[in-house]
Amino acid sequence: MTSSTITALAASDAQGIWFLNRATGLVLLALFTLSLVLGVLASSRRLPSWWPIFLGNELHRRISVLSLSFLVVHIFTAVADSFVDIDVLDAFVPFLTPYRPFWMALGTLATDLLIAVLISTALRSRVSERAWRFVHALSYLMWPLALMHGLGVGTDTRSPVVLALNALCIGLVVAGVVWRLTTADALDSSLRVAGITTTVVMTAGVAIWLSVGPLASGWSDKAGTPPPPKAQGSK
């Protein structure tokens, strides 16, 4: 086997790892989106009569467990990817990796939240209801953390398919939150308007940030991508 063949095979393996890492990351975002929207809908008392009963807490828990499976693959492929300097500890402790540290940290925090939610759910009978609800409420932070992590770290953020998926996820969450705010009996009109306005402003903020950040030239340097290592013998 020639050296050029070995190099081609290594490049092919590296590309396959990268594709698997990005695919699992996008699937995780979709799962977090579905979990969040189902959680928002399940908390409402105005669900239509035709709404399937199984689209409730049980499916919510199953999605969380499924997310853990994809997360394991996502972390494994990130560590195995030779292009980035990431080890296993970086997946659980934020700001350790030199590769786009802030945006990687957002993904690390989302990972920690998912693990905390799964542990608290497994130990629900042994913890207080108040503590369980507090940890579970924190799970809603997973979605924005995962969203911004993927947009900030992904080298394929400009891809039309990736942008379309992110836009769909954002649209579903915004629609679910707005629907929940408009149907919540406990909220007065001023709080509804404030909540809807905040949601719209934050969505517009993400769009503006995208246009001047990941979608603009020079984002790789701004995001904190380390320069490639120098070849041996170079000065």
XYZ file of N, CA and C in Angstrom:
705
model
N 0.855 -1.198 0.000
C 0.000 0.000 0.000
C 0.887 1.243 0.000
N 0.681 2.133 -0.939
C 1.501 3.322 -1.056
C 1.131 4.345 0.002
N 2.053 5.303 0.221
C 1.810 6.353 1.208
C 0.629 7.228 0.816
N 0.439 7.433 -0.498
C -0.690 8.255 -0.947
C -2.016 7.564 -0.657
N -2.020 6.227 -0.776
C -3.247 5.473 -0.474
C -3.565 5.543 1.006
N -2.545 5.409 1.835
C -2.731 5.503 3.288
C -3.257 6.883 3.670
N -2.682 7.910 3.059
C -3.125 9.277 3.340
C -4.585 9.470 2.939
N -4.970 8.919 1.786
C -6.350 9.047 1.315
C -7.316 8.335 2.250
N -6.915 7.123 2.727
C -7.775 6.384 3.659
C -7.914 7.125 4.974
N -6.819 7.701 5.471
C -6.873 8.459 6.718
C -7.780 9.670 6.574
N -7.678 10.351 5.418
C -8.530 11.520 5.177
C -9.993 11.108 5.092
N -10.237 9.952 4.471
C -11.613 9.458 4.366
C -12.188 9.140 5.738
N -11.384 8.495 6.596
C -11.843 8.183 7.954
C -12.119 9.460 8.742
N -11.226 10.435 8.614
C -11.399 11.703 9.327
C -12.665 12.414 8.873
N -12.936 12.370 7.571
C -14.140 13.006 7.049
C -15.386 12.287 7.548
N -15.319 10.948 7.612
C -16.452 10.178 8.122
C -16.738 10.496 9.576
N -15.690 10.642 10.384
C -15.866 11.002 11.792
C -16.496 12.377 11.910
N -16.030 13.311 11.074
C -16.583 14.666 11.117
C -18.066 14.656 10.752
N -18.427 13.935 9.694
C -19.837 13.864 9.290
C -20.687 13.239 10.393
N -20.189 12.199 11.033
C -20.944 11.546 12.104
C -21.108 12.479 13.299
N -20.072 13.229 13.601
C -20.148 14.178 14.706
C -21.189 15.262 14.434
N -21.167 15.808 13.232
C -22.118 16.863 12.892
C -23.540 16.307 12.799
N -23.686 15.102 12.263
C -25.020 14.500 12.141
C -25.638 14.263 13.509
N -24.842 13.701 14.443
C -25.376 13.462 15.784
C -25.678 14.776 16.503
N -24.883 15.806 16.224
C -25.160 17.108 16.827
C -26.481 17.687 16.338
N -26.743 17.561 15.058
C -28.002 18.069 14.506
C -29.205 17.255 14.995
N -29.010 15.935 15.113
C -30.086 15.097 15.646
C -30.377 15.468 17.093
N -29.331 15.744 17.857
C -29.519 16.154 19.252
C -30.320 17.449 19.338
N -30.013 18.402 18.469
C -30.770 19.650 18.464
C -32.239 19.383 18.152
N -32.492 18.513 17.188
C -33.876 18.165 16.841
C -34.580 17.490 18.018
N -33.885 16.596 18.716
C -34.476 15.910 19.867
C -34.741 16.887 21.014
N -33.805 17.791 21.261
C -34.010 18.802 22.299
C -35.201 19.699 21.948
N -35.327 20.006 20.660
C -36.455 20.830 20.219
C -37.773 20.127 20.457
N -37.837 18.861 20.053
C -39.062 18.080 20.256
C -39.392 17.946 21.731
N -38.379 17.687 22.546
C -38.589 17.556 23.989
C -39.106 18.853 24.588
N -38.514 19.972 24.183
C -38.930 21.266 24.719
C -40.356 21.600 24.315
N -40.669 21.412 23.046
C -42.017 21.745 22.570
C -43.060 20.857 23.254
N -42.769 19.565 23.384
C -43.703 18.667 24.071
C -43.871 19.058 25.529
N -42.776 19.467 26.163
C -42.867 19.911 27.546
C -43.723 21.158 27.703
N -43.564 22.085 26.772
C -44.364 23.311 26.808
C -45.843 22.997 26.596
N -46.134 22.146 25.633
C -47.517 21.794 25.344
C -48.149 20.999 26.495
N -47.363 20.091 27.079
C -47.890 19.256 28.158
C -48.225 20.061 29.404
N -47.590 21.220 29.559
C -47.847 22.044 30.734
C -49.126 22.873 30.611
N -49.747 22.825 29.430
C -50.965 23.597 29.205
C -52.204 22.776 29.557
N -53.213 23.462 30.018
C -54.495 22.821 30.321
C -55.500 22.994 29.184
N -55.034 23.542 28.075
C -55.932 23.813 26.957
C -55.597 22.971 25.730
N -55.058 21.795 25.970
C -54.773 20.918 24.840
C -56.078 20.436 24.226
N -56.140 20.335 22.909
C -57.368 19.869 22.259
C -57.670 18.417 22.613
N -58.907 18.026 22.475
C -59.333 16.673 22.843
C -58.686 15.603 21.975
N -58.296 15.977 20.736
C -57.701 15.003 19.837
C -56.213 14.786 20.104
N -55.629 15.536 21.053
C -54.198 15.422 21.321
C -53.893 14.054 21.930
N -53.020 13.249 21.309
C -52.721 11.902 21.816
C -52.165 11.933 23.236
N -52.634 11.023 24.080
C -52.211 10.985 25.473
C -50.722 10.647 25.586
N -50.224 9.792 24.662
C -48.831 9.350 24.782
C -47.844 10.486 24.516
N -48.317 11.599 23.910
C -47.439 12.736 23.674
C -47.358 13.568 24.950
N -46.882 12.954 25.991
C -46.792 13.622 27.280
C -45.490 13.292 27.968
N -45.584 13.060 29.275
C -44.379 12.857 30.071
C -43.586 11.621 29.654
N -44.297 10.539 29.272
C -43.592 9.315 28.922
C -42.717 9.503 27.686
N -43.266 10.129 26.640
C -42.477 10.388 25.438
C -41.354 11.364 25.751
N -41.635 12.324 26.622
C -40.637 13.296 27.040
C -39.428 12.574 27.654
N -39.686 11.590 28.518
C -38.603 10.834 29.155
C -37.863 9.973 28.135
N -38.598 9.378 27.220
C -37.953 8.523 26.225
C -37.037 9.331 25.307
N -37.454 10.531 24.984
C -36.618 11.395 24.153
C -35.330 11.743 24.886
N -35.417 11.982 26.187
C -34.228 12.298 26.983
C -33.245 11.137 26.972
N -33.746 9.925 27.119
C -32.882 8.743 27.097
C -32.268 8.567 25.710
N -33.064 8.759 24.671
C -32.551 8.659 23.302
C -31.485 9.713 23.047
N -31.685 10.900 23.598
C -30.702 11.974 23.443
C -29.361 11.572 24.037
N -29.408 10.856 25.163
C -28.165 10.414 25.798
C -27.382 9.489 24.870
N -28.068 8.624 24.148
C -27.395 7.713 23.219
C -26.673 8.482 22.115
N -27.363 9.470 21.530
C -26.735 10.273 20.483
C -25.612 11.133 21.063
N -25.780 11.562 22.318
C -24.751 12.384 22.948
C -23.450 11.608 23.118
N -23.558 10.331 23.482
C -22.364 9.499 23.635
C -21.598 9.422 22.310
N -22.315 9.205 21.216
C -21.668 9.139 19.904
C -21.089 10.497 19.522
N -21.816 11.548 19.833
C -21.367 12.910 19.512
C -20.061 13.233 20.234
N -19.975 12.878 21.510
C -18.761 13.129 22.277
C -17.609 12.264 21.764
N -17.896 10.997 21.502
C -16.856 10.070 21.025
C -16.253 10.569 19.709
N -17.089 10.973 18.786
C -16.580 11.426 17.486
C -15.847 12.760 17.609
N -16.281 13.614 18.551
C -15.576 14.884 18.764
C -14.168 14.635 19.298
N -14.044 13.679 20.202
C -12.734 13.336 20.752
C -11.865 12.654 19.693
N -12.486 11.809 18.864
C -11.738 11.063 17.842
C -11.324 11.932 16.663
N -12.000 13.062 16.469
C -11.695 13.932 15.336
C -10.303 14.528 15.506
N -9.420 14.244 14.583
C -8.032 14.707 14.686
C -7.883 16.191 14.384
N -8.904 16.807 13.804
C -8.804 18.220 13.428
C -8.883 19.137 14.639
N -9.638 18.729 15.686
C -9.830 19.569 16.857
C -9.146 18.949 18.064
N -8.701 19.816 18.984
C -8.010 19.360 20.191
C -9.024 19.263 21.326
N -9.726 18.119 21.394
C -10.753 17.900 22.399
C -10.532 16.529 23.034
N -10.576 16.471 24.374
C -10.515 15.175 25.035
C -11.807 14.942 25.811
N -11.895 13.807 26.470
C -13.133 13.430 27.153
C -13.497 14.434 28.234
N -12.506 14.943 28.959
C -12.782 15.884 30.047
C -13.429 17.160 29.533
N -13.066 17.554 28.316
C -13.644 18.771 27.726
C -15.153 18.647 27.525
N -15.649 17.425 27.408
C -17.081 17.216 27.193
C -17.889 17.478 28.449
N -17.222 17.529 29.612
C -17.943 17.693 30.875
C -17.506 18.914 31.684
N -16.337 19.442 31.392
C -15.834 20.629 32.093
C -15.640 21.739 31.071
N -16.373 22.843 31.193
C -16.290 23.908 30.170
C -14.985 24.698 30.226
N -14.646 25.287 29.089
C -13.528 26.222 28.929
C -12.149 25.574 29.074
N -12.044 24.264 28.899
C -10.735 23.621 28.952
C -10.097 23.526 27.567
N -10.913 23.262 26.547
C -10.369 23.078 25.211
C -9.981 24.411 24.580
N -8.880 24.451 23.849
C -8.487 25.681 23.143
C -9.279 25.894 21.853
N -10.042 24.884 21.432
C -10.787 24.996 20.175
C -12.132 25.696 20.419
N -12.262 26.906 19.935
C -13.493 27.687 20.084
C -14.071 27.507 21.493
N -13.305 27.914 22.521
C -13.632 27.568 23.908
C -15.014 28.000 24.379
N -15.451 29.202 24.011
C -16.761 29.664 24.492
C -17.883 28.826 23.910
N -17.831 28.593 22.614
C -18.906 27.862 21.938
C -18.877 26.381 22.295
N -17.685 25.850 22.547
C -17.595 24.479 23.037
C -18.163 24.390 24.454
N -17.935 25.433 25.253
C -18.422 25.434 26.635
C -19.945 25.380 26.686
N -20.607 26.011 25.724
C -22.072 25.967 25.695
C -22.557 24.532 25.504
N -21.887 23.785 24.635
C -22.248 22.387 24.446
C -21.955 21.559 25.684
N -20.845 21.865 26.360
C -20.498 21.165 27.595
C -21.562 21.397 28.664
N -22.019 22.625 28.801
C -23.049 22.938 29.786
C -24.361 22.225 29.450
N -24.692 22.147 28.174
C -25.900 21.424 27.766
C -25.774 19.939 28.118
N -24.576 19.385 27.930
C -24.331 17.994 28.297
C -24.520 17.784 29.795
N -23.936 18.669 30.588
C -24.051 18.558 32.049
C -25.504 18.652 32.501
N -26.273 19.524 31.867
C -27.683 19.666 32.224
C -28.465 18.394 31.906
N -28.194 17.814 30.733
C -28.889 16.584 30.361
C -28.582 15.466 31.354
N -27.321 15.335 31.734
C -26.942 14.299 32.698
C -27.607 14.551 34.046
N -27.647 15.817 34.473
C -28.283 16.151 35.755
C -29.766 15.814 35.737
N -30.430 16.099 34.628
C -31.862 15.804 34.510
C -32.110 14.302 34.554
N -31.294 13.540 33.833
C -31.472 12.087 33.801
C -31.205 11.471 35.178
N -30.190 11.975 35.871
C -29.891 11.451 37.209
C -31.010 11.792 38.186
N -31.486 13.040 38.125
C -32.566 13.446 39.039
C -33.844 12.668 38.764
N -34.086 12.336 37.494
C -35.275 11.558 37.147
C -35.146 10.127 37.662
N -33.936 9.560 37.532
C -33.719 8.195 38.018
C -33.834 8.121 39.541
N -33.486 9.214 40.218
C -33.533 9.247 41.679
C -34.730 10.042 42.196
N -35.747 10.174 41.370
C -36.867 11.033 41.742
C -37.515 10.616 43.063
N -37.603 9.324 43.308
C -38.228 8.850 44.544
C -37.384 9.147 45.778
N -36.124 9.524 45.577
C -35.223 9.760 46.705
C -34.909 11.234 46.927
N -35.399 12.089 46.050
C -35.175 13.534 46.213
C -36.512 14.225 46.401
N -36.447 15.423 46.960
C -37.678 16.163 47.189
C -38.297 16.608 45.874
N -39.596 16.806 45.891
C -40.288 17.261 44.688
C -39.779 18.623 44.240
N -39.475 19.472 45.214
C -38.979 20.812 44.896
C -37.625 20.748 44.191
N -36.731 19.878 44.706
C -35.403 19.755 44.093
C -35.514 19.177 42.687
N -36.401 18.184 42.535
C -36.562 17.574 41.215
C -37.098 18.586 40.210
N -38.083 19.363 40.608
C -38.667 20.357 39.702
C -37.648 21.432 39.333
N -36.795 21.794 40.292
C -35.775 22.805 40.006
C -34.801 22.306 38.941
N -34.310 21.063 39.125
C -33.380 20.502 38.151
C -34.069 20.332 36.798
N -35.315 19.864 36.822
C -36.033 19.653 35.576
C -36.271 20.977 34.844
N -36.529 22.045 35.596
C -36.734 23.355 34.977
C -35.464 23.828 34.268
N -34.310 23.459 34.825
C -33.051 23.843 34.193
C -32.868 23.190 32.832
N -33.593 22.076 32.609
C -33.455 21.369 31.333
C -33.880 22.241 30.157
N -34.719 23.240 30.405
C -35.137 24.110 29.308
C -33.981 24.961 28.789
N -32.899 25.050 29.587
C -31.724 25.779 29.115
C -30.923 24.972 28.106
N -31.154 23.657 28.066
C -30.389 22.819 27.142
C -30.587 23.258 25.704
N -31.817 23.627 25.360
C -32.095 23.951 23.958
C -31.319 25.169 23.468
N -31.400 26.334 24.149
C -30.621 27.474 23.638
C -29.123 27.225 23.698
N -28.650 26.497 24.721
C -27.219 26.198 24.798
C -26.783 25.326 23.622
N -27.578 24.282 23.329
C -27.251 23.400 22.203
C -27.340 24.142 20.874
N -28.339 25.006 20.736
C -28.507 25.777 19.509
C -27.297 26.657 19.241
N -26.903 27.458 20.234
C -25.791 28.386 20.050
C -24.465 27.635 19.924
N -24.340 26.510 20.613
C -23.140 25.686 20.479
C -22.976 25.197 19.041
N -24.043 24.651 18.482
C -23.969 24.142 17.120
C -23.686 25.229 16.098
N -24.327 26.375 16.257
C -24.120 27.474 15.314
C -22.723 28.058 15.431
N -22.202 28.107 16.659
C -20.890 28.710 16.872
C -19.734 27.797 16.534
N -19.901 26.496 16.751
C -18.822 25.539 16.531
C -18.840 24.960 15.121
N -20.042 24.722 14.599
C -20.172 24.028 13.321
C -19.480 24.735 12.176
N -18.623 24.004 11.483
C -17.973 24.567 10.298
C -18.884 24.502 9.077
N -20.055 23.896 9.260
C -21.020 23.812 8.154
C -22.255 24.654 8.428
N -22.131 25.634 9.313
C -23.279 26.466 9.672
C -23.868 27.179 8.463
N -23.039 27.497 7.472
C -23.525 28.205 6.287
C -24.266 27.290 5.323
N -24.204 25.995 5.554
C -24.882 25.052 4.661
C -26.386 25.301 4.671
N -27.029 25.343 3.500
C -28.481 25.571 3.447
C -29.270 24.542 4.256
N -28.823 23.283 4.236
C -29.537 22.245 4.981
C -29.441 22.493 6.479
N -28.252 22.840 6.942
C -28.054 23.106 8.375
C -28.832 24.348 8.799
N -28.794 25.379 7.980
C -29.542 26.592 8.294
C -31.043 26.322 8.329
N -31.521 25.506 7.393
C -32.948 25.183 7.348
C -33.373 24.411 8.598
N -32.546 23.459 9.022
C -32.872 22.690 10.221
C -32.896 23.580 11.454
N -31.904 24.450 11.576
C -31.878 25.368 12.716
C -33.073 26.317 12.694
N -33.418 26.802 11.507
C -34.574 27.697 11.389
C -35.861 26.979 11.768
N -35.990 25.718 11.359
C -37.181 24.935 11.703
C -37.272 24.735 13.218
N -36.150 24.392 13.836
C -36.140 24.191 15.288
C -36.492 25.480 16.025
N -35.924 26.576 15.570
C -36.228 27.866 16.199
C -37.702 28.205 16.018
N -38.214 27.992 14.812
C -39.618 28.289 14.546
C -40.564 27.473 15.406
N -40.263 26.187 15.596
C -41.114 25.326 16.425
C -41.111 25.781 17.876
N -39.944 26.105 18.386
C -39.855 26.549 19.782
C -40.567 27.882 19.975
N -40.335 28.818 19.067
C -41.000 30.124 19.168
C -42.518 29.960 19.111
N -43.001 29.134 18.188
C -44.443 28.901 18.065
C -44.995 28.274 19.336
N -44.271 27.302 19.899
C -44.735 26.662 21.127
C -44.774 27.615 22.298
N -43.745 28.436 22.434
C -43.694 29.390 23.544
C -44.791 30.449 23.410
N -44.954 30.973 22.200
C -45.999 31.982 21.982
C -47.383 31.395 22.250
N -47.622 30.187 21.773
C -48.912 29.534 22.027
C -49.144 29.340 23.513
N -48.091 28.937 24.216
C -48.234 28.729 25.664
C -48.517 30.040 26.380
N -47.871 31.109 25.966
C -48.094 32.408 26.600
C -49.501 32.926 26.341
N -50.006 32.689 25.154
C -51.342 33.201 24.811
C -52.463 32.376 25.432
N -52.159 31.156 25.869
C -53.209 30.290 26.434
C -53.087 30.128 27.942
N -52.095 30.741 28.556
C -51.901 30.604 29.999
C -52.899 31.490 30.747
N -53.795 30.865 31.498
C -54.807 31.619 32.232
C -54.217 32.431 33.380
N -53.089 31.962 33.929
C -52.525 32.623 35.105
C -51.794 33.924 34.763
N -51.534 34.166 33.487
C -50.805 35.367 33.099
C -51.768 36.483 32.721
N -51.474 37.689 33.207
C -52.286 38.825 32.767
C -51.753 39.324 31.424
N -52.465 40.246 30.838
C -52.132 40.697 29.477
C -50.750 41.331 29.382
N -50.332 42.045 30.412
C -49.030 42.714 30.367
C -47.894 41.691 30.340
N -48.027 40.616 31.139
C -47.000 39.579 31.150
C -46.991 38.817 29.833
N -48.169 38.604 29.241
C -48.222 37.936 27.941
C -47.479 38.758 26.894
N -47.769 40.035 26.853
C -47.122 40.912 25.871
C -45.616 40.953 26.099
N -45.211 41.027 27.372
C -43.782 41.071 27.693
C -43.098 39.781 27.265
N -43.745 38.633 27.522
C -43.169 37.354 27.153
C -43.050 37.185 25.653
N -44.104 37.543 24.930
C -44.080 37.419 23.476
C -43.058 38.381 22.876
N -43.001 39.610 23.402
C -42.027 40.585 22.907
C -40.601 40.102 23.132
N -40.344 39.562 24.319
C -39.007 39.042 24.624
C -38.634 37.911 23.681
N -39.586 37.035 23.407
C -39.334 35.913 22.493
C -38.994 36.402 21.096
N -39.744 37.368 20.615
C -39.501 37.903 19.270
C -38.155 38.626 19.208
N -37.857 39.413 20.241
C -36.593 40.164 20.261
C -35.403 39.216 20.303
N -35.499 38.163 21.129
C -34.401 37.208 21.218
C -34.204 36.466 19.897
N -35.298 36.135 19.224
C -35.199 35.472 17.928
C -34.534 36.380 16.899
N -34.934 37.641 16.904
C -34.306 38.603 15.992
C -32.830 38.779 16.331
N -32.510 38.749 17.623
C -31.116 38.866 18.041
C -30.257 37.734 17.526
N -30.789 36.525 17.558
C -30.059 35.369 17.029
C -29.827 35.533 15.530
N -30.852 36.008 14.820
C -30.721 36.202 13.371
C -29.657 37.256 13.057
N -29.645 38.347 13.813
C -28.649 39.399 13.592
C -27.251 38.878 13.904
N -27.135 38.151 15.035
C -25.835 37.585 15.407
C -25.325 36.631 14.337
N -26.210 35.834 13.780
C -25.811 34.914 12.715
C -25.237 35.661 11.519
N -25.890 36.749 11.154
C -25.484 37.487 9.959
C -24.120 38.142 10.121
N -23.788 38.555 11.341
C -22.499 39.223 11.571
C -21.472 38.270 12.177
N -21.908 37.054 12.524
C -21.019 36.087 13.161
C -20.723 34.904 12.265
N -21.345 33.743 12.535
C -21.027 32.528 11.779
C -21.221 32.626 10.274
N -22.143 33.476 9.819
C -22.384 33.585 8.381
C -21.490 34.616 7.714
N -20.732 35.364 8.497
C -19.835 36.380 7.942
C -18.431 35.800 7.801
N -17.647 36.446 6.968
C -16.271 35.981 6.771
C -15.446 36.228 8.030
N -14.457 35.384 8.243
C -13.564 35.544 9.383
C -14.083 34.969 10.679
N -15.200 34.234 10.620
C -15.773 33.704 11.860
C -14.845 32.681 12.524
N -14.118 31.924 11.745
C -13.228 30.910 12.308
C -12.254 31.526 13.301
N -11.656 32.657 12.943
C -10.714 33.327 13.846
C -11.437 33.956 15.033
N -12.591 34.567 14.768
C -13.339 35.209 15.844
C -13.832 34.196 16.876
N -14.165 32.998 16.407
C -14.697 31.976 17.297
C -13.623 31.346 18.171
N -12.358 31.584 17.832
C -11.274 31.042 18.636
C -10.687 29.758 18.110
N -10.662 29.604 16.786
C -10.066 28.409 16.199
C -8.551 28.534 16.232
N -7.853 27.607 16.899
C -6.387 27.691 16.956
C -5.787 27.510 15.570
N -4.642 28.121 15.310
C -3.983 27.926 14.016
C -3.499 26.493 13.884
N -3.416 25.977 12.663
C -2.935 24.598 12.473
C -1.502 24.468 12.944
N -1.158 23.308 13.498
C 0.222 23.122 13.970
C 1.225 23.207 12.830
N 2.384 23.763 13.133
C 3.421 23.883 12.107
C 4.052 22.530 11.834
N 4.371 22.337 10.571
C 5.030 21.091 10.199
C 6.422 21.049 10.807
N 6.909 19.855 11.084
C 8.232 19.700 11.646
C 9.290 20.265 10.680
N 10.209 20.995 11.266
C 11.274 21.560 10.457
C 10.969 22.970 9.985
N 9.690 23.410 10.121
C 9.357 24.773 9.703
C 9.717 25.739 10.801
N 9.956 26.958 10.441
C 10.325 27.996 11.409
C 9.201 28.988 11.551
